[in-house]
Coordinates of C-alpha atoms in Angstrom, one line a residue:
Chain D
X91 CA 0.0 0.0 0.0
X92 CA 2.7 2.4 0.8
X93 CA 4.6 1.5 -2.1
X94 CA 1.1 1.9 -4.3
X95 CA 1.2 5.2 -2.5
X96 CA 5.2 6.2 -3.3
X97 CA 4.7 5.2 -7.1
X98 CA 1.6 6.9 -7.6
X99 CA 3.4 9.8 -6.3
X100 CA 6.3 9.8 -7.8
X101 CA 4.9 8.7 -11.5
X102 CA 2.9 11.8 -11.5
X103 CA 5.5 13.8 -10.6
X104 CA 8.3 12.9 -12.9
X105 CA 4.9 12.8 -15.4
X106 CA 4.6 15.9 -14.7
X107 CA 8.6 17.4 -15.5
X108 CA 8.4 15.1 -18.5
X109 CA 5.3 14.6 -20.5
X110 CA 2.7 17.2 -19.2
X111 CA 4.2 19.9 -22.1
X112 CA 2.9 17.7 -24.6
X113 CA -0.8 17.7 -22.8
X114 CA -1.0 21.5 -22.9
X115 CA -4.2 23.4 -24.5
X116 CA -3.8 26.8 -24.9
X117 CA -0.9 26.9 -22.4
X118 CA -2.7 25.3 -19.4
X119 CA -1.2 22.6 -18.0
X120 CA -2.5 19.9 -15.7
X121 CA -1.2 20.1 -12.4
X122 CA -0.8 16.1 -12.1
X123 CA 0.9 15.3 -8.8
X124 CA -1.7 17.1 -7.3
X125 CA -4.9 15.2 -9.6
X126 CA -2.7 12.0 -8.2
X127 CA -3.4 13.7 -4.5
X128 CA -6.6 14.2 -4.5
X129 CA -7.1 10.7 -5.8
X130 CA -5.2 9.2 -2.8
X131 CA -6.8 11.2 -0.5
X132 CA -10.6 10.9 -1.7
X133 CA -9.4 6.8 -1.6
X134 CA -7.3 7.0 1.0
X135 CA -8.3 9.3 3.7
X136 CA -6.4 12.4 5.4
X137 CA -3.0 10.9 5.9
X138 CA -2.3 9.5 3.1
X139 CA -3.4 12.8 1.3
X140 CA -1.1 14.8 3.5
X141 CA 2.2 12.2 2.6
X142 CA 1.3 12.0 -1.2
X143 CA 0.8 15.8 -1.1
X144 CA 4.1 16.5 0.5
X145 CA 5.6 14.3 -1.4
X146 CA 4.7 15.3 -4.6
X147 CA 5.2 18.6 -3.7
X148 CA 8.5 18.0 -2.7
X149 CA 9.4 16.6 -5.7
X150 CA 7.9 19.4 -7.6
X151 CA 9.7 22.0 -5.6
X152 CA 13.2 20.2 -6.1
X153 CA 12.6 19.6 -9.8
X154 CA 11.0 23.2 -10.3
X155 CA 14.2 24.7 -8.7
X156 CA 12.4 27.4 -6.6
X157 CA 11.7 27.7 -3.0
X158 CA 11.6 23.8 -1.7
X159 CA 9.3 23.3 0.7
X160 CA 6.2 25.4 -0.8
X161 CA 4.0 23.0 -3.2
X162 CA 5.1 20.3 -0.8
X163 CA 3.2 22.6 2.3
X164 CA 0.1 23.4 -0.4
X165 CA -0.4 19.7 -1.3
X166 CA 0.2 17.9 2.0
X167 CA -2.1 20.7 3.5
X168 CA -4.7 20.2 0.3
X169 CA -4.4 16.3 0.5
X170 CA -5.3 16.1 4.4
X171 CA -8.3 18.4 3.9
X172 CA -10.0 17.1 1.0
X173 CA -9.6 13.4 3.0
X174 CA -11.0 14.4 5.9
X175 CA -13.6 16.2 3.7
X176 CA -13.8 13.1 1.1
X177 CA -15.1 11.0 4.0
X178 CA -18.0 13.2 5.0
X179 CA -19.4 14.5 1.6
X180 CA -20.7 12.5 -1.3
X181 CA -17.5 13.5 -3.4
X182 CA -18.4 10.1 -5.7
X183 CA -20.1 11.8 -9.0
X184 CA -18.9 13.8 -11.6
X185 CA -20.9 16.6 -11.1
X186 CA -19.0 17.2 -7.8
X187 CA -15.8 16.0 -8.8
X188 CA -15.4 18.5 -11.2
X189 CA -16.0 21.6 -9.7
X190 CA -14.6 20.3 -6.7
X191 CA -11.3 19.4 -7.8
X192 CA -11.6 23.0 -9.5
X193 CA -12.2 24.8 -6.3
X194 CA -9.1 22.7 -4.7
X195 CA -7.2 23.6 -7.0
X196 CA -7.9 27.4 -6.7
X197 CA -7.4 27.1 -2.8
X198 CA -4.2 25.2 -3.2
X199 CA -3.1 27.9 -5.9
X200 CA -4.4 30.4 -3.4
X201 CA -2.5 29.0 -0.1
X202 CA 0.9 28.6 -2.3
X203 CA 0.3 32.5 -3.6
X204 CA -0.3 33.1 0.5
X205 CA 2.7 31.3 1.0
X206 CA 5.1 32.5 -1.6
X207 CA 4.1 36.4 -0.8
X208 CA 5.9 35.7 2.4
X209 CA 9.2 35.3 0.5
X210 CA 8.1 38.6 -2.0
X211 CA 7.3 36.5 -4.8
X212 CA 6.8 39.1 -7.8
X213 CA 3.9 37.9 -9.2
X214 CA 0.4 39.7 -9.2
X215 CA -2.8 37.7 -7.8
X216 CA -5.0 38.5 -10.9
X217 CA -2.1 37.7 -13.3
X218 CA -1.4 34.8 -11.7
X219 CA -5.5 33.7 -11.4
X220 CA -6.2 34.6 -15.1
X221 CA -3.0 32.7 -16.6
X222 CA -1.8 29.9 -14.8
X223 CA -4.2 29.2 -11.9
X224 CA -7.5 29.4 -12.8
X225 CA -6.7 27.3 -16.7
X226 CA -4.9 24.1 -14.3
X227 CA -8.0 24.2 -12.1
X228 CA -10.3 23.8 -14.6
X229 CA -8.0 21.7 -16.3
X230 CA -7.1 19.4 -13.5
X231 CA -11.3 18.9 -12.7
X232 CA -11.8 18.0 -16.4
X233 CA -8.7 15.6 -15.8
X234 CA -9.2 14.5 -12.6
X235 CA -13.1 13.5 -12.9
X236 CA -11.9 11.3 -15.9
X237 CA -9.3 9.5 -14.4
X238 CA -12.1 9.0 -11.4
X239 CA -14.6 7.6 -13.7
X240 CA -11.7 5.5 -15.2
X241 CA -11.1 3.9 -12.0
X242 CA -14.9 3.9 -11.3
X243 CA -15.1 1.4 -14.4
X244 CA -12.3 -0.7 -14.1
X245 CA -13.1 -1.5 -10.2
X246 CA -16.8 -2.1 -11.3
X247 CA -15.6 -4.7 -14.6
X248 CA -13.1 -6.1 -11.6
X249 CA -16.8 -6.3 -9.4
X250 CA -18.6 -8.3 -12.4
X251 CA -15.4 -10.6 -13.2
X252 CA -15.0 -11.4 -9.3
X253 CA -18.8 -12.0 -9.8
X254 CA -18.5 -14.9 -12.4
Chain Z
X275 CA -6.4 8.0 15.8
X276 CA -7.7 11.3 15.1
X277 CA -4.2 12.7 17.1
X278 CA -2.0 10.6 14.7
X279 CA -3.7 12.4 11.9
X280 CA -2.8 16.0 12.6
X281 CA 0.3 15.2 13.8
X282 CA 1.4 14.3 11.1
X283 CA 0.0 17.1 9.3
X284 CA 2.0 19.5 11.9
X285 CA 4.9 17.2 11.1
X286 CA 4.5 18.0 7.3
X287 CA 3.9 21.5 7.9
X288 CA 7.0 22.1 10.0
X289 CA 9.2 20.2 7.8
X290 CA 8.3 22.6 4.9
X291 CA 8.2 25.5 7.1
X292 CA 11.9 24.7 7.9
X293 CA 12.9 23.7 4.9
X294 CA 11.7 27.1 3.9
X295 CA 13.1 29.1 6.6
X296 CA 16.6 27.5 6.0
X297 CA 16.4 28.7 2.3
X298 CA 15.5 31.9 3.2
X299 CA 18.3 32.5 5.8
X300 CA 20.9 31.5 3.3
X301 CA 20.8 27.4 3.7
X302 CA 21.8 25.9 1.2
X303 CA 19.5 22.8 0.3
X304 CA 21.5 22.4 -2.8
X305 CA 22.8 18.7 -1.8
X306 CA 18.9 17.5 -1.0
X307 CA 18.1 18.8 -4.0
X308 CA 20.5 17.4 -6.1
X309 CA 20.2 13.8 -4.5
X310 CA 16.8 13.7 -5.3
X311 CA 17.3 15.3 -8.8
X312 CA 20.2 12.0 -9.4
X313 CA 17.0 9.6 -8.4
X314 CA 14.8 11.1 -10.6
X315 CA 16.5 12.4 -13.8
X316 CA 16.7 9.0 -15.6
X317 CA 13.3 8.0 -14.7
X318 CA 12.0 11.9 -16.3
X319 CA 14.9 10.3 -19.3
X320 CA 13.1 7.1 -19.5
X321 CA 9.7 8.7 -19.2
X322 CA 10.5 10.9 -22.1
X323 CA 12.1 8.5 -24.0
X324 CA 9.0 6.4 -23.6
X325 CA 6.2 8.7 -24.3
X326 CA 8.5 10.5 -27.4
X327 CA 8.3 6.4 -29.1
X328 CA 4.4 6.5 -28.3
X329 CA 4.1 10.0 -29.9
X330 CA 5.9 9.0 -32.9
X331 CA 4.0 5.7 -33.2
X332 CA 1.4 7.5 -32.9
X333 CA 2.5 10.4 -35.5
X334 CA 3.5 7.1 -37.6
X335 CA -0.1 5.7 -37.6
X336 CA -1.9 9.0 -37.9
X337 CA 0.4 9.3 -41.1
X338 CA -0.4 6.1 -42.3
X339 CA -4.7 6.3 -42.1
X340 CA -4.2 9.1 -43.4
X341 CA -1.9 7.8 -46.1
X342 CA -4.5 4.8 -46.6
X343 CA -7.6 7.2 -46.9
X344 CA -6.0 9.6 -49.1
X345 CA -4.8 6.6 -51.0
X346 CA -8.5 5.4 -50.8
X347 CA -10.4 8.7 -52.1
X348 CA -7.4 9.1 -55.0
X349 CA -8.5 5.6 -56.2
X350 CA -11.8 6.3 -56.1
X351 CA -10.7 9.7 -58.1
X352 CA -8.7 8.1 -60.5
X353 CA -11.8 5.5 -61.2
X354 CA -14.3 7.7 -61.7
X355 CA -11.9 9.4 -64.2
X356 CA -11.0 6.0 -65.7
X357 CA -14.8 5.6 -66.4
X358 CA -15.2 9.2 -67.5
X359 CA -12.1 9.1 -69.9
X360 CA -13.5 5.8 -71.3
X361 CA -17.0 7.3 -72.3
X362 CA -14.8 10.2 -73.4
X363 CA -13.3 8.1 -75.9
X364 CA -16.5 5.9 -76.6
X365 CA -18.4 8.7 -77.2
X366 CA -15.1 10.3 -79.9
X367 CA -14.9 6.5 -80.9
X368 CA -18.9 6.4 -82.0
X369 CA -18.8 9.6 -83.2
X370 CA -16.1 8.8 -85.6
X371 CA -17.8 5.8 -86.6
X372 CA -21.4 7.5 -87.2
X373 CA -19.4 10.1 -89.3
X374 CA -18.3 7.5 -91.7
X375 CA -21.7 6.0 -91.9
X376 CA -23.3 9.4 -92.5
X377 CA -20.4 10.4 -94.7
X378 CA -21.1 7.0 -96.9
X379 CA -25.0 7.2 -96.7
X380 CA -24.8 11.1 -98.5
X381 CA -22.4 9.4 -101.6
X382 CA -24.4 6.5 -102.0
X383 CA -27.1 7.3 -105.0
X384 CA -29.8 5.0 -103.5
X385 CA -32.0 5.2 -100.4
X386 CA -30.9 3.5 -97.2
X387 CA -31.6 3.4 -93.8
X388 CA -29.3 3.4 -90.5
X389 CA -29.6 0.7 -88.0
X390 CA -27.3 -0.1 -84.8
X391 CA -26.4 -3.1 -83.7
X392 CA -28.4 -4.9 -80.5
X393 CA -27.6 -8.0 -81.0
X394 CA -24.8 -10.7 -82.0
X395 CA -24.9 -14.7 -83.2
X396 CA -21.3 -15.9 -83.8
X397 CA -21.1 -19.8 -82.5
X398 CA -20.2 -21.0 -85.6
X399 CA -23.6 -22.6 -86.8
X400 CA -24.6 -19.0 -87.9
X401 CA -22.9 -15.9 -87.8
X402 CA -25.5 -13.1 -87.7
X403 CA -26.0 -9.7 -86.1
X404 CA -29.0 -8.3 -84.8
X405 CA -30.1 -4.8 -86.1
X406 CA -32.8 -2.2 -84.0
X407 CA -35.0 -2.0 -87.6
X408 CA -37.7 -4.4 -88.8
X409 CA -41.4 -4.5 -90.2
X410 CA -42.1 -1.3 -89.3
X411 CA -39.3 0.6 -91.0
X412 CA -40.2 -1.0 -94.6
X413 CA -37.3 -3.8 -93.9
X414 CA -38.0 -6.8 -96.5
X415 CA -35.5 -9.9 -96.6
X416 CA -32.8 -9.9 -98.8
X417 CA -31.6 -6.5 -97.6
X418 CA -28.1 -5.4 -98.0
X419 CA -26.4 -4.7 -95.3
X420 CA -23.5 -2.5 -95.6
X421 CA -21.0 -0.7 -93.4
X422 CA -18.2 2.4 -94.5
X423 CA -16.2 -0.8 -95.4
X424 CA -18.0 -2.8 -97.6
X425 CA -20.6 -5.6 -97.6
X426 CA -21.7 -6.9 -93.8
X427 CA -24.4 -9.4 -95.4
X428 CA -27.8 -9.6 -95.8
X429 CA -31.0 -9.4 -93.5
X430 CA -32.8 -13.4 -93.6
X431 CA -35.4 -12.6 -91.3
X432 CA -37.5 -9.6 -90.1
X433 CA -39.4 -9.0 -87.3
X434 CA -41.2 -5.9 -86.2
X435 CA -39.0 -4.1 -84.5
X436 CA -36.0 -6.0 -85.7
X437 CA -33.9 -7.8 -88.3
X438 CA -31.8 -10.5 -88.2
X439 CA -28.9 -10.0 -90.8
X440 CA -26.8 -13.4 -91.8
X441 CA -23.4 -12.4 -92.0
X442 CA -21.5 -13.0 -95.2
X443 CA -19.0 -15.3 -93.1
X444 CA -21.9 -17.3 -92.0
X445 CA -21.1 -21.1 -93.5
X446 CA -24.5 -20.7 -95.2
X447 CA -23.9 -17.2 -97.0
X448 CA -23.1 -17.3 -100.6
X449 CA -22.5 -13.7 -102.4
X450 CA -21.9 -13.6 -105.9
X451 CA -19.0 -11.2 -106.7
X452 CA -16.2 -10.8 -109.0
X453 CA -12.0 -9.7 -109.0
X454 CA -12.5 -6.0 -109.3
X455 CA -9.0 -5.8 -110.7
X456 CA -10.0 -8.9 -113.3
X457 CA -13.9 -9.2 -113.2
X458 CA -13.0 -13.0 -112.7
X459 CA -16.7 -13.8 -111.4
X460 CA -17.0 -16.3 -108.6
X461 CA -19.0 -16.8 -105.3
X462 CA -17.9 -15.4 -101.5
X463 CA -18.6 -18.3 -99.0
X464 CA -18.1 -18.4 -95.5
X465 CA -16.8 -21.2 -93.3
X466 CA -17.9 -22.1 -90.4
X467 CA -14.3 -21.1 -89.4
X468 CA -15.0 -17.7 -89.8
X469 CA -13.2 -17.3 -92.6
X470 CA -14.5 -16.2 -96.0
X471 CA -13.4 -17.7 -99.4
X472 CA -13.5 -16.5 -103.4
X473 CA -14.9 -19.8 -105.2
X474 CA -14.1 -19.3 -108.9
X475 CA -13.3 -21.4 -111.9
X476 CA -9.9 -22.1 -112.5
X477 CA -10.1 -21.0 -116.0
X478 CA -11.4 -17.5 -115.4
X479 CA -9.2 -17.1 -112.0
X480 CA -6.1 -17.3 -113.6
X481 CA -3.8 -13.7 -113.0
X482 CA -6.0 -13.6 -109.4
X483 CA -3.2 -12.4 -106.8
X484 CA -3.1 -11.9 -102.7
X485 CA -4.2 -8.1 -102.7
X486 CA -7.1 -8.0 -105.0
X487 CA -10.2 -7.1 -103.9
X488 CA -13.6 -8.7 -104.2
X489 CA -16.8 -7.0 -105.1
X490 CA -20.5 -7.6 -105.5
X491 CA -21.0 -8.6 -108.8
X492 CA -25.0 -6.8 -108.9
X493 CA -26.0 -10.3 -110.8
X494 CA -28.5 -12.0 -108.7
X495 CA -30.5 -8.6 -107.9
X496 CA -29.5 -9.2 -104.0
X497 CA -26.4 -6.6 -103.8
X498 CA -25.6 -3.7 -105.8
X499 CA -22.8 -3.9 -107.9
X500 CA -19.6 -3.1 -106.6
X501 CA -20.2 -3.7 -102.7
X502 CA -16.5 -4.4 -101.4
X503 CA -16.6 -7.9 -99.5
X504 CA -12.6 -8.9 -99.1
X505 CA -9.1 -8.8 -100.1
X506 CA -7.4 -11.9 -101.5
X507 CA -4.9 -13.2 -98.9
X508 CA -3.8 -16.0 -100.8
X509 CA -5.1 -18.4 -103.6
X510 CA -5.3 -22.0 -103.1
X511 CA -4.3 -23.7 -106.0
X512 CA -6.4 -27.0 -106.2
X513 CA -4.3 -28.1 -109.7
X514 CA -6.8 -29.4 -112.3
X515 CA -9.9 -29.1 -110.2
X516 CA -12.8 -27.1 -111.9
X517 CA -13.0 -24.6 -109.1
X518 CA -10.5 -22.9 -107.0
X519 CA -10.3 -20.8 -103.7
X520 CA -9.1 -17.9 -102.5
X521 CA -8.9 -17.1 -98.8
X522 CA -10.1 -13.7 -98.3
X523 CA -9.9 -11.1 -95.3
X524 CA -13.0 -9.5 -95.1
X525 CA -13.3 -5.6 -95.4
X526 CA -15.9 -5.4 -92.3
X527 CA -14.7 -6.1 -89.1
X528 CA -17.5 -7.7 -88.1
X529 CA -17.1 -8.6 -84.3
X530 CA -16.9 -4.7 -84.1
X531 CA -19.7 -3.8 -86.3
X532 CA -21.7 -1.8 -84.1
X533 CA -23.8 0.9 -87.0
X534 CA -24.7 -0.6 -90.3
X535 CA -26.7 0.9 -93.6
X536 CA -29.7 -1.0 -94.9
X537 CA -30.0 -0.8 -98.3
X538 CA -33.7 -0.4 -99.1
X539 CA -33.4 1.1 -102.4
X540 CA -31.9 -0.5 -105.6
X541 CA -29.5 1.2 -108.4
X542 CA -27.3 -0.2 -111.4
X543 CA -24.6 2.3 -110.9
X544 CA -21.3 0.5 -109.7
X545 CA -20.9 1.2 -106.3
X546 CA -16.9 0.6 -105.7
X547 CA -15.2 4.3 -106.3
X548 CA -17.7 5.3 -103.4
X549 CA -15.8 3.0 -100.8
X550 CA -12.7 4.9 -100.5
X551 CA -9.9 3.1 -98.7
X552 CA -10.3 5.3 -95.6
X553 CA -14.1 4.3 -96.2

């Protein structure tokens, strides 16, 4: 399980340094490492959230050459709350999935902008919401709800074959 | 349970928070970073490598439908052009041939009346074609039937909205003609070969040579005079034998005959100089 967990991890973020370019529309990018957290920690619950987020982050932050320590906060911190949240809402259709994972993604984009303006990061918030943040959120909820309903239909074919 | 959760959360969040704080005071976290960059870098290599092969399989097989379809839709193009060129031609082809027709008909001093082809006999037991006018267009038996050539045959038997005309290669056709060169006078047979042959007696066929060419003869009140019908080929001597033969080729390609002139009017003029060699 915690090897499931490391992979997972790990896969989407060297993924993400090495084939994400090629999945680009219009510039946005998918933010993948953290689709792969919110996955764990809708599956997983809180903890595993929080250890896939900071791991992913972490990897992120060393691969991304800025300020280690920052995505890896923003996901752990993202991946514990949407487990403990996963387990008391009815996260399991499509019609939440995507706008949730939209909304996570604007809070983790907003708690890493928080974050970052501790250090003087440069950046403007509406520049930063109209070109990079707001495009990966709606990207990773388009992205993220299919790779849910993916897994939805693969366990359920697993269901009927286990049936037989 | 519930303890074990945030703490570790807190855990996280210091960790980062110190990590941070060390960069920020002038820490170098160069080494961490460059460990984990070693671990990583040839998996990102591999990765790359990986999905670079998928993309250009993919590129590869995107080419190829594309190739095949294109291919598909150019043969489609090319056929439909094949077909088109082909009526082109068909049409130039029967245009030609109704020009000669129509070009003979004006010389010829004696009323006649075109027919086309719809309809072919050639087993061997009777060669005969099968032309779109009978009864009703004033067709009687014993019709010539002629083509920008020469001498096709003769219509045996009329219906009402057709005739049947026996070919003069049909084993049963007998034509009398002559050597236009010589006026040696003889009959055209045909064989059931195909073939047609110059029966004439060996007296008055001497001087006959590969080359000549055979005409009605207008005796017999069948065919006008001077309908061509074939060239010698060759002349089979039979030695003292009262008849001899000469193998002819005949001027109408008959297997292509497709419009023919009936001859429904009669005239004593000698019809040869109106065949021209062109026809």
């Amino acid at each position: 399980m915690r090897l499931s967990l490391l992979l997972m991890t790990l896969g989407g973020t060297v993924a993400q340094t090495s084939v994400v370019q090629t999945l680009s529309v219009g510039g946005a990018t998918p933010d993948l490492p953290f689709v792969v957290t919110v996955f764990l920690a809708l599956r997983r619950g809180p903890e595993a959230g929080c250890v896939a987020g900071f791991l992913a982050g972490l990897l992120q932050d060393v691969t991304g050459g800025g300020l280690v320590g920052v995505q890896a906060l923003t996901k752990a911190v993202a991946g514990f709350a949407l487990g403990l949240a996963g387990g008391r809402l009815r996260v399991g259709s499509p019609l939440v999935q995507v706008p949730g994972l939209v909304l996570l993604t604007v809070g983790e984009g907003l708690l890493r902008f928080g974050l970052l303006q501790l250090f003087h990061y440069p950046a403007g918030l509406s520049a930063l919401m109209a070109d990079v943040i707001l495009p990966q959120a709606l990207y990773n909820g388009i992205l993220g709800a299919a790779c849910l309903v993916a897994v939805g239909l693969a366990e359920a074919a697993r269901a009927r074959m286990t049936w037989r | 349970m519930r303890f074990r959760r945030y703490a570790l959360l807190m855990s996280v969040v210091l960790v980062c928070l110190l990590l941070l704080t060390i960069q920020t005071r002038g820490g170098g976290m160069g080494r961490a970073a460059d460990v984990v960059s070693i671990l990583t870098t040839p998996v990102q290599a591999l990765l790359t490598k990986a999905h670079r092969g998928a993309l250009a399989l993919w590129a590869g097989y995107r080419e190829w439908k594309s190739a095949w379809s294109e291919n598909l839709v150019l043969r489609a193009e090319n056929e439909r052009l094949r077909v088109g060129s082909l009526q082109v031609r068909e049409a130039q082809t029967e245009n030609a041939r109704l020009r000669r027709l129509l070009a003979l008909r004006e010389r010829l001093p004696l009323s006649t009346l075109a027919g086309e082809v719809i309809g072919r006999e050639s087993g061997g037991w009777a060669r005969a074609l099968t032309v779109n006018r009978g009864l009703g267009d004033g067709i009687t038996t014993q019709t010539p039937v002629i083509v920008p050539d020469g001498l096709v045959g003769r219509v045996v038997r009329v219906r009402p909205g057709a005739s049947v005309v026996q070919l003069v290669n049909d084993p049963a056709s007998t034509v009398g003609a002559v050597v236009h060169r010589t006026r040696a006078a003889g009959l055209v047979e045909g064989e059931p070969g195909g073939a047609i042959r110059f029966k004439f007696m060996a007296r008055d066929g001497v001087g006959i040579i590969p080359g000549d060419l055979i005409v009605t003869s207008g005796q017999g009140q069948v065919f006008p005079k001077g309908l061509p019908v074939g060239r010698v080929v060759r002349v089979e001597d039979k030695g003292s034998a009262l008849f001899h033969f000469a193998v002819l080729a005949p001027v109408a390609d008959f297997a292509r005959v497709e419009e023919v002139l009936l001859l429904t009017g009669e005239t004593p003029v000698d019809l040869v100089a109106l065949f021209r060699k062109d026809g």
